[in-house]
Tab-separated table of C-alpha atoms and ligand atoms in Angstrom:
chain	number	residue	atom	x	y	z
A	1	UNK	CA	30.745	60.464	86.998
A	2	UNK	CA	28.583	58.531	89.397
A	3	UNK	CA	28.441	59.301	93.121
A	4	UNK	CA	27.078	55.846	93.841
A	5	UNK	CA	28.270	55.155	97.429
A	6	UNK	CA	29.151	51.610	96.402
A	7	UNK	CA	31.843	52.857	94.027
A	8	UNK	CA	32.935	56.157	95.588
A	9	UNK	CA	33.625	57.047	99.206
A	10	UNK	CA	31.423	59.543	101.052
A	11	UNK	CA	32.586	62.869	102.498
A	12	UNK	CA	33.855	62.752	106.085
A	13	UNK	CA	35.144	65.181	108.708
A	14	UNK	CA	37.884	63.603	110.779
A	15	UNK	CA	38.966	65.038	114.121
A	16	UNK	CA	42.683	65.460	114.593
A	17	UNK	CA	44.199	66.442	117.905
A	18	UNK	CA	47.103	68.728	117.088
A	19	UNK	CA	48.907	68.045	120.366
A	20	UNK	CA	48.492	64.273	120.738
A	21	UNK	CA	48.080	63.356	117.068
A	22	UNK	CA	44.914	61.375	117.876
A	23	UNK	CA	42.708	60.787	114.811
A	24	UNK	CA	39.008	60.078	115.176
A	25	UNK	CA	37.740	57.954	113.599
A	26	UNK	CA	40.895	56.125	112.541
A	27	UNK	CA	41.318	53.022	110.393
A	28	UNK	CA	44.826	52.023	111.463
A	29	UNK	CA	47.550	52.669	114.010
A	30	UNK	CA	51.053	51.425	114.743
A	31	UNK	CA	53.901	52.293	117.069
A	32	UNK	CA	57.640	52.107	116.441
A	33	UNK	CA	59.803	51.338	119.425
A	34	UNK	CA	63.419	52.390	119.638
A	35	UNK	CA	64.706	48.795	119.446
A	36	UNK	CA	63.269	48.502	115.912
A	37	UNK	CA	65.386	51.413	114.689
A	38	UNK	CA	68.954	50.275	115.441
A	39	UNK	CA	70.093	50.527	111.825
A	40	UNK	CA	69.325	54.250	111.749
A	41	UNK	CA	71.669	55.511	114.416
A	42	UNK	CA	75.398	55.894	114.104
A	43	UNK	CA	76.424	55.177	117.686
A	44	UNK	CA	75.400	51.551	118.281
A	45	UNK	CA	76.830	51.440	121.817
A	46	UNK	CA	74.821	54.501	122.838
A	47	UNK	CA	71.832	52.936	121.084
A	48	UNK	CA	71.985	49.665	123.017
A	49	UNK	CA	72.352	51.515	126.312
A	50	UNK	CA	69.454	53.869	125.444
A	51	UNK	CA	67.109	50.981	124.612
A	52	UNK	CA	67.900	49.298	127.889
A	53	UNK	CA	67.948	52.336	130.169
A	54	UNK	CA	64.814	53.874	128.648
A	55	UNK	CA	62.963	50.570	128.597
A	56	UNK	CA	62.600	50.505	124.810
A	57	UNK	CA	60.422	53.600	124.460
A	58	UNK	CA	57.888	54.301	121.731
A	59	UNK	CA	59.824	56.587	119.386
A	60	UNK	CA	56.989	57.442	117.033
A	61	UNK	CA	53.466	56.376	116.175
A	62	UNK	CA	51.363	56.655	113.067
A	63	UNK	CA	47.559	56.837	112.911
A	64	UNK	CA	45.708	56.773	109.603
A	65	UNK	CA	42.321	57.421	108.097
A	66	UNK	CA	42.019	55.425	104.889
A	67	UNK	CA	38.684	55.662	103.089
A	68	UNK	CA	37.901	52.714	100.825
A	69	UNK	CA	38.321	53.274	97.108
A	70	UNK	CA	39.878	56.719	97.513
A	71	UNK	CA	42.859	58.314	95.786
A	72	UNK	CA	43.815	60.024	99.076
A	73	UNK	CA	44.431	58.982	102.626
A	74	UNK	CA	45.851	60.864	105.556
A	75	UNK	CA	46.789	60.627	109.181
A	76	UNK	CA	49.245	61.805	111.766
A	77	UNK	CA	52.708	60.920	112.873
A	78	UNK	CA	53.627	61.727	116.455
A	79	UNK	CA	57.334	61.650	117.199
A	80	UNK	CA	58.558	61.713	120.769
A	81	UNK	CA	61.579	63.790	121.757
A	82	UNK	CA	64.924	62.203	122.436
A	83	UNK	CA	68.304	61.399	120.997
A	84	UNK	CA	70.815	58.574	120.834
A	85	UNK	CA	74.380	59.714	121.408
A	86	UNK	CA	73.377	63.199	120.253
A	87	UNK	CA	71.471	62.030	117.174
A	88	UNK	CA	67.815	62.995	117.374
A	89	UNK	CA	65.021	60.422	117.134
A	90	UNK	CA	63.949	59.990	113.521
A	91	UNK	CA	61.634	57.945	111.320
A	92	UNK	CA	62.992	55.120	109.142
A	93	UNK	CA	62.727	57.245	106.020
A	94	UNK	CA	61.586	55.995	102.645
A	95	UNK	CA	61.060	56.543	98.965
A	96	UNK	CA	57.641	55.731	97.586
A	97	UNK	CA	57.270	52.580	95.532
A	98	UNK	CA	55.337	54.697	93.069
A	99	UNK	CA	57.917	57.133	91.784
A	100	UNK	CA	55.237	59.471	90.476
A	101	UNK	CA	53.627	60.101	93.874
A	102	UNK	CA	54.621	62.723	96.417
A	103	UNK	CA	53.264	63.570	99.849
A	104	UNK	CA	52.358	66.531	102.066
A	105	UNK	CA	53.383	67.016	105.723
A	106	UNK	CA	51.606	69.706	107.706
A	107	UNK	CA	53.154	70.294	111.120
A	108	UNK	CA	50.713	70.757	113.989
A	109	UNK	CA	52.995	70.993	117.016
A	110	UNK	CA	56.591	70.604	118.027
A	111	UNK	CA	59.775	71.302	116.105
A	112	UNK	CA	61.676	69.199	113.653
A	113	UNK	CA	63.516	68.782	110.427
A	114	UNK	CA	62.250	67.085	107.325
A	115	UNK	CA	65.254	65.582	105.603
A	116	UNK	CA	64.821	65.000	101.875
A	117	UNK	CA	67.059	63.323	99.341
A	118	UNK	CA	66.646	62.931	95.606
A	119	UNK	CA	67.646	59.753	93.731
A	120	UNK	CA	70.712	61.515	92.442
A	121	UNK	CA	71.841	62.492	95.903
A	122	UNK	CA	70.706	66.076	96.387
A	123	UNK	CA	69.882	66.795	100.046
A	124	UNK	CA	67.325	69.342	101.183
A	125	UNK	CA	65.853	70.159	104.558
A	126	UNK	CA	62.567	71.785	105.459
A	127	UNK	CA	62.036	73.148	108.929
A	128	UNK	CA	59.010	71.575	110.606
A	129	UNK	CA	57.098	73.894	112.913
A	130	UNK	CA	53.414	74.640	113.439
A	131	UNK	CA	51.937	76.173	110.315
A	132	UNK	CA	54.536	74.871	107.865
A	133	UNK	CA	53.130	72.638	105.159
A	134	UNK	CA	55.897	70.714	103.436
A	135	UNK	CA	55.629	69.534	99.849
A	136	UNK	CA	57.510	66.294	99.249
A	137	UNK	CA	57.947	65.917	95.496
A	138	UNK	CA	57.621	62.510	93.835
A	139	UNK	CA	60.767	60.365	94.108
A	140	UNK	CA	62.413	62.228	96.975
A	141	UNK	CA	63.238	60.134	100.043
A	142	UNK	CA	61.907	61.674	103.240
A	143	UNK	CA	62.679	61.229	106.913
A	144	UNK	CA	61.436	63.369	109.788
A	145	UNK	CA	63.494	64.206	112.839
A	146	UNK	CA	62.251	65.620	116.143
A	147	UNK	CA	64.736	68.330	117.118
A	148	UNK	CA	62.629	69.772	119.949
A	149	UNK	CA	61.828	68.856	123.512
A	150	UNK	CA	58.102	68.208	122.905
A	151	UNK	CA	56.318	65.700	120.684
A	152	UNK	CA	56.453	66.585	116.996
A	153	UNK	CA	52.983	66.076	115.505
A	154	UNK	CA	52.284	66.357	111.809
A	155	UNK	CA	49.477	65.499	109.424
A	156	UNK	CA	50.476	63.693	106.229
A	157	UNK	CA	48.420	63.289	103.084
A	158	UNK	CA	49.274	60.810	100.381
A	159	UNK	CA	47.916	58.487	97.724
A	160	UNK	CA	47.203	55.050	99.248
A	161	UNK	CA	48.936	53.371	96.298
A	162	UNK	CA	52.200	55.279	96.856
A	163	UNK	CA	53.698	52.478	98.971
A	164	UNK	CA	56.855	52.566	101.084
A	165	UNK	CA	60.243	51.624	99.699
A	166	UNK	CA	62.565	51.329	102.707
A	167	UNK	CA	65.286	49.289	101.028
A	168	UNK	CA	67.702	51.922	99.816
A	169	UNK	CA	67.574	54.102	102.895
A	170	UNK	CA	67.944	51.137	105.248
A	171	UNK	CA	70.897	49.779	103.320
A	172	UNK	CA	72.913	52.917	102.803
A	173	UNK	CA	71.401	55.531	105.136
A	174	UNK	CA	70.850	59.144	104.167
A	175	UNK	CA	73.657	61.551	103.357
A	176	UNK	CA	72.990	63.849	106.289
A	177	UNK	CA	72.526	63.361	110.010
A	178	UNK	CA	70.811	65.759	112.410
A	179	UNK	CA	72.811	66.203	115.594
A	180	UNK	CA	71.943	67.934	118.858
A	181	UNK	CA	73.922	71.035	119.774
A	182	UNK	CA	73.870	73.175	122.913
A	183	UNK	CA	71.008	75.324	121.649
A	184	UNK	CA	69.559	73.490	118.669
A	185	UNK	CA	70.754	71.186	115.947
A	186	UNK	CA	73.443	70.807	113.357
A	187	UNK	CA	73.364	69.061	109.987
A	188	UNK	CA	76.430	66.937	109.389
A	189	UNK	CA	77.595	64.544	106.690
A	190	UNK	CA	76.851	60.900	107.391
A	191	UNK	CA	80.269	59.257	107.456
A	192	UNK	CA	78.743	55.781	107.196
A	193	UNK	CA	76.752	56.635	104.051
A	194	UNK	CA	77.420	53.772	101.673
B	1	LIG	C1	54.723	59.708	107.756
B	1	LIG	C2	54.214	59.121	106.490
B	1	LIG	C3	53.961	57.671	106.671
B	1	LIG	C4	55.189	57.023	107.277
B	1	LIG	C5	55.537	57.671	108.595
B	1	LIG	C6	56.724	57.075	109.295
B	1	LIG	O1	53.702	59.691	108.628
B	1	LIG	O2	55.138	59.340	105.475
B	1	LIG	O3	53.657	57.108	105.434
B	1	LIG	O4	54.975	55.651	107.414
B	1	LIG	O5	55.807	58.999	108.322
B	1	LIG	O6	57.848	57.112	108.477
B	1	LIG	P1	58.580	55.758	108.070
B	1	LIG	O7	57.522	54.889	107.452
B	1	LIG	O8	59.639	56.212	107.116
B	1	LIG	O9	59.131	55.176	109.304
B	2	LIG	ZN1	56.074	58.911	102.347
């Protein structure tokens, strides 16, 4: 094996802020505003009001460090707290295009739920809290949900060829929804699951 820097990436130490999710240096960054996530939430009336009253807030942002020619890349997702009609802010959720590639989520701060679903419809949840490193097996859909009152910040590590397959989850939703209760959250069946 050659370590020619033209064909293999060089070692790097990347700074990650566990409270803000800032990554330095970073190679990419995007934000998701609430208005882009209408399909996810059950209560569309509450959704439309929330977007307007809250001035279309940033719901989550993703920063990445992607070395050239590497089999790994990583970054952070920072999810802001909030809910729409009692349903906590969540990511879109996806399968990977590559069905043989999983992912790792390591929670840095905040509290949440990682909602997982296999192709044959088995649901699992993993509690997200500082110190918990979640293993997402290949071919399990995954969506994260901020159930706390602070930003939920986690580091993810994946293969850059894994790809995102949003189609199925967007079309039919996931089988479970995470709902706010007086002192926490509840997991309920998604009645609009198609
Ligand atoms: C995690 C990773 C990213 C993903 C992001 C947001 O950070 O899995 O690959 O893009 O969450 O999730 P989604 O793309 O489902 O909105
Ligand atoms: Zn993923």
